[in-house]
Tab-separated table of C-alpha atoms in Angstrom:
chain	number	residue	atom	x	y	z
A	1	UNK	CA	-33.245	13.013	13.150
A	2	UNK	CA	-33.179	16.232	15.196
A	3	UNK	CA	-36.578	15.385	16.666
A	4	UNK	CA	-35.429	11.871	17.442
A	5	UNK	CA	-32.322	13.118	19.237
A	6	UNK	CA	-34.330	15.562	21.385
A	7	UNK	CA	-36.875	12.861	22.203
A	8	UNK	CA	-34.200	10.395	23.242
A	9	UNK	CA	-32.743	12.826	25.731
A	10	UNK	CA	-36.019	12.612	27.697
A	11	UNK	CA	-36.377	8.832	27.765
A	12	UNK	CA	-34.410	5.711	26.694
A	13	UNK	CA	-34.290	4.533	23.111
A	14	UNK	CA	-37.164	2.160	22.271
A	15	UNK	CA	-36.306	-1.527	22.421
A	16	UNK	CA	-35.029	-3.205	19.293
A	17	UNK	CA	-34.678	-6.917	18.629
A	18	UNK	CA	-31.140	-8.227	18.665
A	19	UNK	CA	-31.560	-9.928	15.294
A	20	UNK	CA	-31.965	-8.194	11.966
A	21	UNK	CA	-35.621	-7.574	11.158
A	22	UNK	CA	-37.851	-5.189	9.258
A	23	UNK	CA	-38.796	-3.497	12.534
A	24	UNK	CA	-35.497	-1.664	12.381
A	25	UNK	CA	-37.052	0.380	9.609
A	26	UNK	CA	-35.191	3.471	8.523
A	27	UNK	CA	-32.553	2.952	11.218
A	28	UNK	CA	-30.825	0.692	8.701
A	29	UNK	CA	-30.534	3.577	6.240
A	30	UNK	CA	-26.959	4.714	5.661
A	31	UNK	CA	-27.739	8.383	6.297
A	32	UNK	CA	-29.447	7.480	9.550
A	33	UNK	CA	-26.447	5.371	10.587
A	34	UNK	CA	-24.169	8.326	9.945
A	35	UNK	CA	-26.412	10.639	11.979
A	36	UNK	CA	-26.513	8.181	14.866
A	37	UNK	CA	-22.723	8.008	14.831
A	38	UNK	CA	-22.543	11.814	14.846
A	39	UNK	CA	-24.966	12.069	17.769
A	40	UNK	CA	-23.004	9.413	19.617
A	41	UNK	CA	-19.710	11.228	19.023
A	42	UNK	CA	-21.234	14.459	20.335
A	43	UNK	CA	-22.549	12.639	23.410
A	44	UNK	CA	-19.119	11.139	24.122
A	45	UNK	CA	-17.414	14.512	23.664
A	46	UNK	CA	-19.879	16.183	26.033
A	47	UNK	CA	-19.453	13.301	28.496
A	48	UNK	CA	-23.150	12.388	28.282
A	49	UNK	CA	-22.645	8.712	29.068
A	50	UNK	CA	-26.355	7.922	29.263
A	51	UNK	CA	-27.133	9.212	25.787
A	52	UNK	CA	-23.937	7.666	24.377
A	53	UNK	CA	-24.923	4.287	25.820
A	54	UNK	CA	-28.427	4.534	24.342
A	55	UNK	CA	-27.175	5.383	20.861
A	56	UNK	CA	-24.404	2.783	20.955
A	57	UNK	CA	-26.970	0.169	21.924
A	58	UNK	CA	-29.117	1.034	18.908
A	59	UNK	CA	-26.081	0.998	16.610
A	60	UNK	CA	-25.039	-2.361	17.999
A	61	UNK	CA	-28.377	-3.814	16.864
A	62	UNK	CA	-28.507	-2.301	13.398
A	63	UNK	CA	-24.830	-2.733	12.409
A	64	UNK	CA	-23.690	-6.359	12.824
A	65	UNK	CA	-20.017	-7.057	12.050
A	66	UNK	CA	-21.058	-9.642	9.430
A	67	UNK	CA	-23.747	-7.543	7.739
A	68	UNK	CA	-23.708	-5.757	4.396
A	69	UNK	CA	-20.982	-3.267	3.500
A	70	UNK	CA	-22.747	-0.281	5.111
A	71	UNK	CA	-23.439	-2.237	8.292
A	72	UNK	CA	-19.815	-3.367	8.531
A	73	UNK	CA	-18.672	0.214	7.924
A	74	UNK	CA	-20.941	1.447	10.716
A	75	UNK	CA	-19.798	-1.364	12.986
A	76	UNK	CA	-16.209	-0.218	12.500
A	77	UNK	CA	-17.118	3.296	13.625
A	78	UNK	CA	-19.181	1.894	16.501
A	79	UNK	CA	-16.168	-0.015	17.796
A	80	UNK	CA	-13.940	3.033	17.366
A	81	UNK	CA	-16.380	5.227	19.329
A	82	UNK	CA	-16.445	2.654	22.132
A	83	UNK	CA	-12.650	2.728	22.161
A	84	UNK	CA	-12.729	6.541	22.353
A	85	UNK	CA	-15.275	6.413	25.172
A	86	UNK	CA	-13.007	4.012	27.021
A	87	UNK	CA	-10.090	6.426	26.653
A	88	UNK	CA	-12.214	9.362	27.832
A	89	UNK	CA	-13.590	7.534	30.850
A	90	UNK	CA	-17.126	7.711	29.439
A	91	UNK	CA	-17.167	3.909	29.437
A	92	UNK	CA	-18.213	3.454	33.072
A	93	UNK	CA	-21.803	2.980	31.946
A	94	UNK	CA	-20.781	1.056	28.805
A	95	UNK	CA	-19.485	-2.136	30.388
A	96	UNK	CA	-21.958	-4.404	28.598
A	97	UNK	CA	-21.233	-2.755	25.257
A	98	UNK	CA	-17.489	-2.968	25.772
A	99	UNK	CA	-17.771	-6.669	26.634
A	100	UNK	CA	-19.720	-7.239	23.431
A	101	UNK	CA	-16.800	-5.718	21.531
A	102	UNK	CA	-13.994	-7.157	23.627
A	103	UNK	CA	-11.677	-7.351	20.620
A	104	UNK	CA	-11.167	-3.593	20.526
A	105	UNK	CA	-7.389	-4.048	20.480
A	106	UNK	CA	-6.959	-4.772	16.804
A	107	UNK	CA	-4.492	-7.482	15.879
A	108	UNK	CA	-3.523	-6.975	12.267
A	109	UNK	CA	-2.019	-9.820	10.321
A	110	UNK	CA	1.737	-9.995	9.703
A	111	UNK	CA	2.150	-10.814	6.045
A	112	UNK	CA	4.743	-12.931	4.357
A	113	UNK	CA	6.159	-11.342	1.205
A	114	UNK	CA	4.031	-13.597	-0.998
A	115	UNK	CA	0.902	-12.910	1.055
A	116	UNK	CA	1.471	-9.164	0.888
A	117	UNK	CA	2.138	-9.277	-2.854
A	118	UNK	CA	-1.155	-11.133	-3.376
A	119	UNK	CA	-2.948	-8.838	-0.941
A	120	UNK	CA	-1.781	-5.703	-2.770
A	121	UNK	CA	-2.898	-7.197	-6.094
A	122	UNK	CA	-6.491	-7.705	-4.870
A	123	UNK	CA	-7.591	-4.170	-5.793
A	124	UNK	CA	-6.201	-1.169	-7.695
A	125	UNK	CA	-5.920	0.718	-4.373
A	126	UNK	CA	-2.136	0.326	-4.414
A	127	UNK	CA	-1.615	-0.984	-7.963
A	128	UNK	CA	-2.927	2.278	-9.402
A	129	UNK	CA	-0.179	4.220	-7.633
A	130	UNK	CA	2.462	1.682	-8.607
A	131	UNK	CA	1.514	1.853	-12.279
A	132	UNK	CA	1.248	5.641	-12.475
A	133	UNK	CA	4.423	6.228	-10.453
A	134	UNK	CA	6.466	3.766	-12.497
A	135	UNK	CA	5.429	5.506	-15.716
A	136	UNK	CA	6.528	8.895	-14.357
A	137	UNK	CA	9.805	7.504	-12.997
A	138	UNK	CA	10.698	5.719	-16.236
A	139	UNK	CA	10.262	8.913	-18.219
A	140	UNK	CA	12.227	11.030	-15.724
A	141	UNK	CA	15.279	8.727	-15.501
A	142	UNK	CA	15.764	8.267	-19.240
A	143	UNK	CA	19.500	8.429	-19.987
A	144	UNK	CA	20.747	7.907	-16.408
A	145	UNK	CA	23.091	5.008	-15.677
A	146	UNK	CA	22.549	5.165	-11.909
A	147	UNK	CA	19.178	5.697	-10.208
A	148	UNK	CA	18.902	6.365	-6.490
A	149	UNK	CA	15.330	5.555	-5.366
A	150	UNK	CA	14.177	6.663	-1.925
A	151	UNK	CA	11.084	4.538	-1.350
A	152	UNK	CA	8.739	6.004	1.257
A	153	UNK	CA	6.069	3.386	0.846
A	154	UNK	CA	3.383	1.900	3.059
A	155	UNK	CA	3.587	-1.397	1.182
A	156	UNK	CA	7.160	-2.486	1.991
A	157	UNK	CA	8.666	-2.104	-1.501
A	158	UNK	CA	5.923	-4.085	-3.262
A	159	UNK	CA	6.186	-1.540	-6.100
A	160	UNK	CA	9.900	-2.140	-6.672
A	161	UNK	CA	9.717	-5.495	-8.543
A	162	UNK	CA	7.349	-3.970	-11.106
A	163	UNK	CA	9.701	-1.000	-11.503
A	164	UNK	CA	12.715	-3.298	-11.902
A	165	UNK	CA	10.848	-5.243	-14.581
A	166	UNK	CA	9.977	-2.027	-16.399
A	167	UNK	CA	13.591	-0.781	-16.286
A	168	UNK	CA	14.894	-4.137	-17.532
A	169	UNK	CA	12.447	-4.116	-20.446
A	170	UNK	CA	12.847	-0.445	-21.360
A	171	UNK	CA	16.633	-0.081	-21.456
A	172	UNK	CA	19.126	-2.139	-23.417
A	173	UNK	CA	21.576	-1.795	-20.519
A	174	UNK	CA	19.634	-1.509	-17.280
A	175	UNK	CA	20.847	1.211	-14.899
A	176	UNK	CA	22.236	0.481	-11.451
A	177	UNK	CA	19.531	0.927	-8.827
A	178	UNK	CA	20.443	2.271	-5.396
A	179	UNK	CA	17.399	1.653	-3.218
A	180	UNK	CA	16.972	3.422	0.132
A	181	UNK	CA	14.050	2.479	2.385
A	182	UNK	CA	12.968	3.797	5.759
A	183	UNK	CA	12.532	1.683	8.867
A	184	UNK	CA	10.007	3.931	10.599
A	185	UNK	CA	9.455	1.595	13.575
A	186	UNK	CA	5.842	2.735	13.859
A	187	UNK	CA	3.209	0.040	13.410
A	188	UNK	CA	0.919	1.036	10.548
A	189	UNK	CA	-0.641	-1.812	8.574
A	190	UNK	CA	0.106	-3.731	6.494
A	191	UNK	CA	2.975	-5.226	8.487
A	192	UNK	CA	5.577	-7.675	7.241
A	193	UNK	CA	6.916	-10.732	9.034
A	194	UNK	CA	10.549	-10.265	7.988
A	195	UNK	CA	13.245	-7.665	8.551
A	196	UNK	CA	14.218	-4.947	6.111
A	197	UNK	CA	17.552	-6.688	5.609
A	198	UNK	CA	15.786	-9.918	4.588
A	199	UNK	CA	13.479	-7.937	2.318
A	200	UNK	CA	16.495	-6.219	0.753
A	201	UNK	CA	18.141	-9.569	0.074
A	202	UNK	CA	15.028	-10.794	-1.722
A	203	UNK	CA	14.826	-7.615	-3.815
A	204	UNK	CA	18.502	-7.794	-4.781
A	205	UNK	CA	18.066	-11.430	-5.865
A	206	UNK	CA	14.955	-10.546	-7.855
A	207	UNK	CA	16.763	-7.672	-9.599
A	208	UNK	CA	19.690	-9.950	-10.398
A	209	UNK	CA	17.267	-12.401	-12.022
A	210	UNK	CA	16.258	-9.535	-14.325
A	211	UNK	CA	19.915	-8.615	-15.028
A	212	UNK	CA	19.586	-5.447	-12.971
A	213	UNK	CA	22.186	-4.551	-10.363
A	214	UNK	CA	20.781	-3.237	-7.090
A	215	UNK	CA	22.191	-1.812	-3.872
A	216	UNK	CA	19.926	-1.776	-0.820
A	217	UNK	CA	20.134	0.475	2.230
A	218	UNK	CA	17.921	0.945	5.291
A	219	UNK	CA	17.682	4.269	7.138
A	220	UNK	CA	16.164	4.275	10.598
A	221	UNK	CA	13.931	7.334	10.621
A	222	UNK	CA	10.544	8.307	12.019
A	223	UNK	CA	7.657	10.060	10.319
A	224	UNK	CA	6.832	11.560	13.739
A	225	UNK	CA	9.767	13.978	13.348
A	226	UNK	CA	9.407	14.448	9.611
A	227	UNK	CA	11.961	11.765	8.641
A	228	UNK	CA	14.725	14.035	9.917
A	229	UNK	CA	17.368	11.253	9.963
A	230	UNK	CA	16.585	10.385	6.349
A	231	UNK	CA	16.833	14.021	5.274
A	232	UNK	CA	20.139	14.398	7.110
A	233	UNK	CA	21.660	11.354	5.404
A	234	UNK	CA	20.375	12.369	1.981
A	235	UNK	CA	21.845	15.813	2.482
A	236	UNK	CA	25.260	14.320	3.233
A	237	UNK	CA	25.054	12.262	0.025
A	238	UNK	CA	23.762	15.155	-2.055
A	239	UNK	CA	27.143	16.265	-3.443
A	240	UNK	CA	28.116	12.663	-4.200
A	241	UNK	CA	25.194	11.835	-6.445
A	242	UNK	CA	25.104	15.367	-7.894
A	243	UNK	CA	28.717	15.075	-9.069
A	244	UNK	CA	28.358	11.507	-10.332
A	245	UNK	CA	25.230	12.304	-12.303
A	246	UNK	CA	22.859	9.974	-10.471
A	247	UNK	CA	19.117	10.400	-10.794
A	248	UNK	CA	17.444	10.945	-7.427
A	249	UNK	CA	13.902	9.569	-7.280
A	250	UNK	CA	11.699	10.229	-4.238
A	251	UNK	CA	8.801	7.771	-4.339
A	252	UNK	CA	6.112	8.620	-1.765
A	253	UNK	CA	3.361	6.030	-1.649
A	254	UNK	CA	0.698	6.628	1.026
A	255	UNK	CA	3.209	7.467	3.744
A	256	UNK	CA	3.671	11.249	3.770
A	257	UNK	CA	0.311	11.813	5.465
A	258	UNK	CA	1.852	10.303	8.609
A	259	UNK	CA	4.179	13.302	8.861
A	260	UNK	CA	2.538	15.806	11.277
A	261	UNK	CA	0.767	18.805	9.729
A	262	UNK	CA	-0.376	22.223	10.976
A	263	UNK	CA	-3.351	21.082	13.022
A	264	UNK	CA	-1.149	19.019	15.343
A	265	UNK	CA	-0.521	21.038	18.518
A	266	UNK	CA	2.784	21.051	20.327
A	267	UNK	CA	5.216	21.634	17.441
A	268	UNK	CA	7.498	24.450	18.495
A	269	UNK	CA	9.642	25.643	15.608
A	270	UNK	CA	12.003	27.433	17.986
A	271	UNK	CA	12.569	24.495	20.319
A	272	UNK	CA	16.072	23.058	20.493
A	273	UNK	CA	14.573	19.596	20.100
A	274	UNK	CA	13.181	20.423	16.669
A	275	UNK	CA	15.110	18.073	14.324
A	276	UNK	CA	15.058	20.536	11.428
A	277	UNK	CA	16.830	23.268	13.365
A	278	UNK	CA	20.117	21.670	12.298
A	279	UNK	CA	19.240	21.814	8.615
A	280	UNK	CA	19.835	24.719	6.279
A	281	UNK	CA	18.282	23.986	2.887
A	282	UNK	CA	20.425	25.500	0.173
A	283	UNK	CA	17.510	26.616	-1.999
A	284	UNK	CA	15.895	28.928	0.519
A	285	UNK	CA	15.611	29.522	4.220
A	286	UNK	CA	12.537	28.254	6.023
A	287	UNK	CA	10.282	31.011	7.293
A	288	UNK	CA	8.881	30.834	10.792
A	289	UNK	CA	5.407	30.200	9.359
A	290	UNK	CA	6.661	27.164	7.482
A	291	UNK	CA	8.548	25.908	10.506
A	292	UNK	CA	5.254	25.230	12.268
A	293	UNK	CA	4.604	22.260	10.004
A	294	UNK	CA	6.926	19.271	9.757
A	295	UNK	CA	5.044	18.310	6.593
A	296	UNK	CA	5.941	21.602	4.933
A	297	UNK	CA	9.501	21.451	6.220
A	298	UNK	CA	9.963	17.937	4.857
A	299	UNK	CA	8.851	18.955	1.369
A	300	UNK	CA	11.111	22.003	1.362
A	301	UNK	CA	14.006	19.803	2.473
A	302	UNK	CA	13.308	17.438	-0.410
A	303	UNK	CA	13.396	20.411	-2.772
A	304	UNK	CA	16.808	21.437	-1.439
A	305	UNK	CA	18.127	18.029	-2.592
A	306	UNK	CA	17.226	18.906	-6.204
A	307	UNK	CA	15.623	15.502	-6.971
A	308	UNK	CA	15.097	14.333	-10.532
A	309	UNK	CA	11.469	13.475	-9.782
A	310	UNK	CA	9.172	13.234	-6.779
A	311	UNK	CA	6.113	11.013	-7.081
A	312	UNK	CA	3.355	11.517	-4.520
A	313	UNK	CA	0.492	9.012	-4.316
A	314	UNK	CA	-2.109	9.093	-1.550
A	315	UNK	CA	-5.787	8.755	-0.677
A	316	UNK	CA	-7.954	11.710	-1.695
A	317	UNK	CA	-9.739	12.669	1.544
A	318	UNK	CA	-9.371	15.215	4.339
A	319	UNK	CA	-8.959	13.674	7.814
A	320	UNK	CA	-6.980	16.511	9.412
A	321	UNK	CA	-9.730	18.308	11.317
A	322	UNK	CA	-9.310	18.697	15.066
A	323	UNK	CA	-13.108	18.382	15.340
A	324	UNK	CA	-14.162	14.761	15.935
A	325	UNK	CA	-17.502	15.056	14.145
A	326	UNK	CA	-15.881	16.608	11.051
A	327	UNK	CA	-13.362	13.769	10.915
A	328	UNK	CA	-16.091	11.183	11.468
A	329	UNK	CA	-18.196	12.540	8.600
A	330	UNK	CA	-15.216	12.732	6.229
A	331	UNK	CA	-14.031	9.237	7.116
A	332	UNK	CA	-17.540	7.715	6.931
A	333	UNK	CA	-18.146	9.230	3.492
A	334	UNK	CA	-14.808	7.940	2.204
A	335	UNK	CA	-14.247	4.583	3.894
A	336	UNK	CA	-17.501	3.109	2.574
A	337	UNK	CA	-15.496	2.612	-0.620
A	338	UNK	CA	-13.159	-0.187	0.561
A	339	UNK	CA	-16.069	-1.918	2.322
A	340	UNK	CA	-18.123	-1.668	-0.876
A	341	UNK	CA	-15.335	-2.921	-3.120
A	342	UNK	CA	-14.480	-5.901	-0.927
A	343	UNK	CA	-17.879	-7.444	-1.677
A	344	UNK	CA	-16.953	-7.621	-5.366
A	345	UNK	CA	-13.902	-9.848	-4.993
A	346	UNK	CA	-13.703	-11.595	-1.606
A	347	UNK	CA	-16.287	-14.033	-0.250
A	348	UNK	CA	-17.820	-13.517	3.163
A	349	UNK	CA	-15.763	-15.139	5.905
A	350	UNK	CA	-12.577	-15.487	3.839
A	351	UNK	CA	-9.249	-14.976	5.575
A	352	UNK	CA	-8.136	-12.340	3.096
A	353	UNK	CA	-11.354	-10.412	3.705
A	354	UNK	CA	-10.633	-10.432	7.435
A	355	UNK	CA	-7.129	-9.059	6.760
A	356	UNK	CA	-8.490	-6.440	4.373
A	357	UNK	CA	-11.180	-5.168	6.723
A	358	UNK	CA	-8.851	-5.264	9.732
A	359	UNK	CA	-6.659	-2.723	7.936
A	360	UNK	CA	-9.679	-0.497	7.280
A	361	UNK	CA	-10.721	-0.731	10.900
A	362	UNK	CA	-7.200	0.217	12.028
A	363	UNK	CA	-7.597	3.442	10.049
A	364	UNK	CA	-11.088	4.112	11.465
A	365	UNK	CA	-9.931	3.552	15.015
A	366	UNK	CA	-6.914	5.814	14.560
A	367	UNK	CA	-9.039	8.623	13.093
A	368	UNK	CA	-11.811	8.376	15.695
A	369	UNK	CA	-10.337	7.038	18.937
A	370	UNK	CA	-6.964	8.803	19.040
A	371	UNK	CA	-5.708	12.362	19.374
A	372	UNK	CA	-2.338	14.118	19.439
A	373	UNK	CA	0.722	12.222	18.284
A	374	UNK	CA	-1.181	8.916	18.308
A	375	UNK	CA	-3.546	10.108	15.565
A	376	UNK	CA	-1.333	9.531	12.542
A	377	UNK	CA	-3.975	9.043	9.823
A	378	UNK	CA	-3.933	12.727	8.845
A	379	UNK	CA	-4.833	12.402	5.193
A	380	UNK	CA	-5.159	15.507	3.038
A	381	UNK	CA	-6.962	15.871	-0.315
A	382	UNK	CA	-5.061	16.180	-3.570
A	383	UNK	CA	-5.755	19.909	-3.869
A	384	UNK	CA	-3.935	20.609	-0.617
A	385	UNK	CA	-0.940	18.439	-1.493
A	386	UNK	CA	-0.688	20.183	-4.861
A	387	UNK	CA	-0.549	23.523	-3.085
A	388	UNK	CA	2.053	22.201	-0.638
A	389	UNK	CA	4.278	21.001	-3.459
A	390	UNK	CA	3.989	24.305	-5.322
A	391	UNK	CA	4.778	26.219	-2.134
A	392	UNK	CA	7.886	24.047	-1.756
A	393	UNK	CA	9.005	25.216	-5.229
A	394	UNK	CA	8.084	22.117	-7.258
A	395	UNK	CA	6.222	22.124	-10.543
A	396	UNK	CA	3.872	19.394	-11.689
A	397	UNK	CA	4.750	16.865	-14.376
A	398	UNK	CA	1.832	15.806	-16.536
A	399	UNK	CA	1.090	12.110	-16.952
A	400	UNK	CA	1.025	11.286	-20.629
A	401	UNK	CA	-1.449	9.136	-22.531
A	402	UNK	CA	0.928	6.169	-22.296
A	403	UNK	CA	0.767	6.270	-18.497
A	404	UNK	CA	-3.024	6.609	-18.562
A	405	UNK	CA	-3.296	3.659	-20.958
A	406	UNK	CA	-1.198	1.489	-18.674
A	407	UNK	CA	-3.420	2.378	-15.733
A	408	UNK	CA	-6.568	1.599	-17.736
A	409	UNK	CA	-5.134	-1.763	-18.785
A	410	UNK	CA	-4.462	-2.556	-15.136
A	411	UNK	CA	-8.007	-1.509	-14.145
A	412	UNK	CA	-9.422	-3.906	-16.734
A	413	UNK	CA	-8.204	-6.728	-14.477
A	414	UNK	CA	-10.516	-5.579	-11.678
A	415	UNK	CA	-14.216	-4.947	-11.030
A	416	UNK	CA	-16.187	-2.697	-13.375
A	417	UNK	CA	-16.716	-0.013	-10.725
A	418	UNK	CA	-13.112	1.203	-10.905
A	419	UNK	CA	-12.335	4.134	-13.175
A	420	UNK	CA	-9.663	6.664	-14.094
A	421	UNK	CA	-9.903	10.383	-14.622
A	422	UNK	CA	-7.334	13.046	-15.360
A	423	UNK	CA	-7.366	16.278	-13.362
A	424	UNK	CA	-4.987	18.780	-14.966
A	425	UNK	CA	-1.564	17.090	-14.714
A	426	UNK	CA	-2.668	14.355	-12.302
A	427	UNK	CA	-4.332	10.943	-12.415
A	428	UNK	CA	-7.141	9.967	-10.042
A	429	UNK	CA	-8.480	6.493	-9.318
A	430	UNK	CA	-12.250	6.392	-8.841
A	431	UNK	CA	-14.811	3.901	-7.550
A	432	UNK	CA	-18.320	4.391	-8.937
A	433	UNK	CA	-17.343	7.954	-9.808
A	434	UNK	CA	-15.937	8.871	-6.370
A	435	UNK	CA	-12.295	9.912	-5.990
A	436	UNK	CA	-10.218	7.288	-4.180
A	437	UNK	CA	-6.466	7.700	-4.759
A	438	UNK	CA	-4.508	10.373	-6.628
A	439	UNK	CA	-1.115	10.222	-8.306
A	440	UNK	CA	1.028	13.308	-8.886
A	441	UNK	CA	4.563	13.765	-10.202
A	442	UNK	CA	6.861	16.706	-9.538
A	443	UNK	CA	10.231	18.168	-10.395
A	444	UNK	CA	12.076	21.207	-8.988
A	445	UNK	CA	11.179	24.549	-10.527
């Protein structure tokens, strides 16, 4: 590949047919596709429009949007690189390529509640976290008559009905559930076609059908400032639920990685506009080193609320690098998984498959085409989250064999490639042996 790249700088890429054929040779190899994407990213970053155009043209011919899983994966990155080139002004010589991918502005589907429920059930990607989290929550809230659940979830409370069912079946007298959700206002898929108030009404009615009383509350807060409004309101309520003996459950399902982390420039811990300057966690003061990260500050603020349990579920990959090529490699070697799995359960051309892959592409485009505050897909691996939680003075809760058995039973409903492994206290969902999603549970030290 190094020889090829040097050669191509001296003359244009050789012509390739526009249709798939054997003459593409090793260019269809996944490793070669990754290398071409890397070379293209470097060309865009160095403003070498000629080389970028040549590589993009080759990629366009070897990665059709309706090809196999690796071709569709590569096509997603191709489109994202074109979008980045357009933002950087490198696109002046890419007009033909841009026209070929005129649908760069991704329009994700707005789900009805029933559509989203079915969509979430397609794979264990979310169900794994639901099942593991519910098991940890049920064990932690044993003996409480009132449970306050703060649901920071990407899936619009799709976990809550399963938790309500579990509470109704586990306890002779079901506890009162106080459910708080965040209206973050930012558009991260999947999106729902109804308001939080309408969603709350449906959840309350569902709970009532299971003889469970529920209160529902929406807090308008943004992950861009570390959910400062949510933290402020929870702090005000802290004495109330502490005195009344309520259990406080913080359920974080694939949303905390949207909170800015250290690599994001422009966070000034001493600025008057910093939302956490008004907060004084009772457990400990925040050092200036911690103040540089809203992610760290948020976790320490949660600790100051003395929650009964915090459940953290997220995707096990590192997409935080400020270096485009590093992010591209990490994303490419992780996001092949959803493209690979989709072939096992959704037919080519199906509407649900279009929805599913549109969500993957949204993530690819955000990781590759955006920078600064617009780049919100800042996923971190499990090891780093574990360290963050320990630094915030939490200790891990081990998932028992009962929780693992429930997860395995759920996985039996899906394709054979899905698996479960236990890493110390935590559970990890795997696809063909590769880590996909982790589930961790925590309580204050």
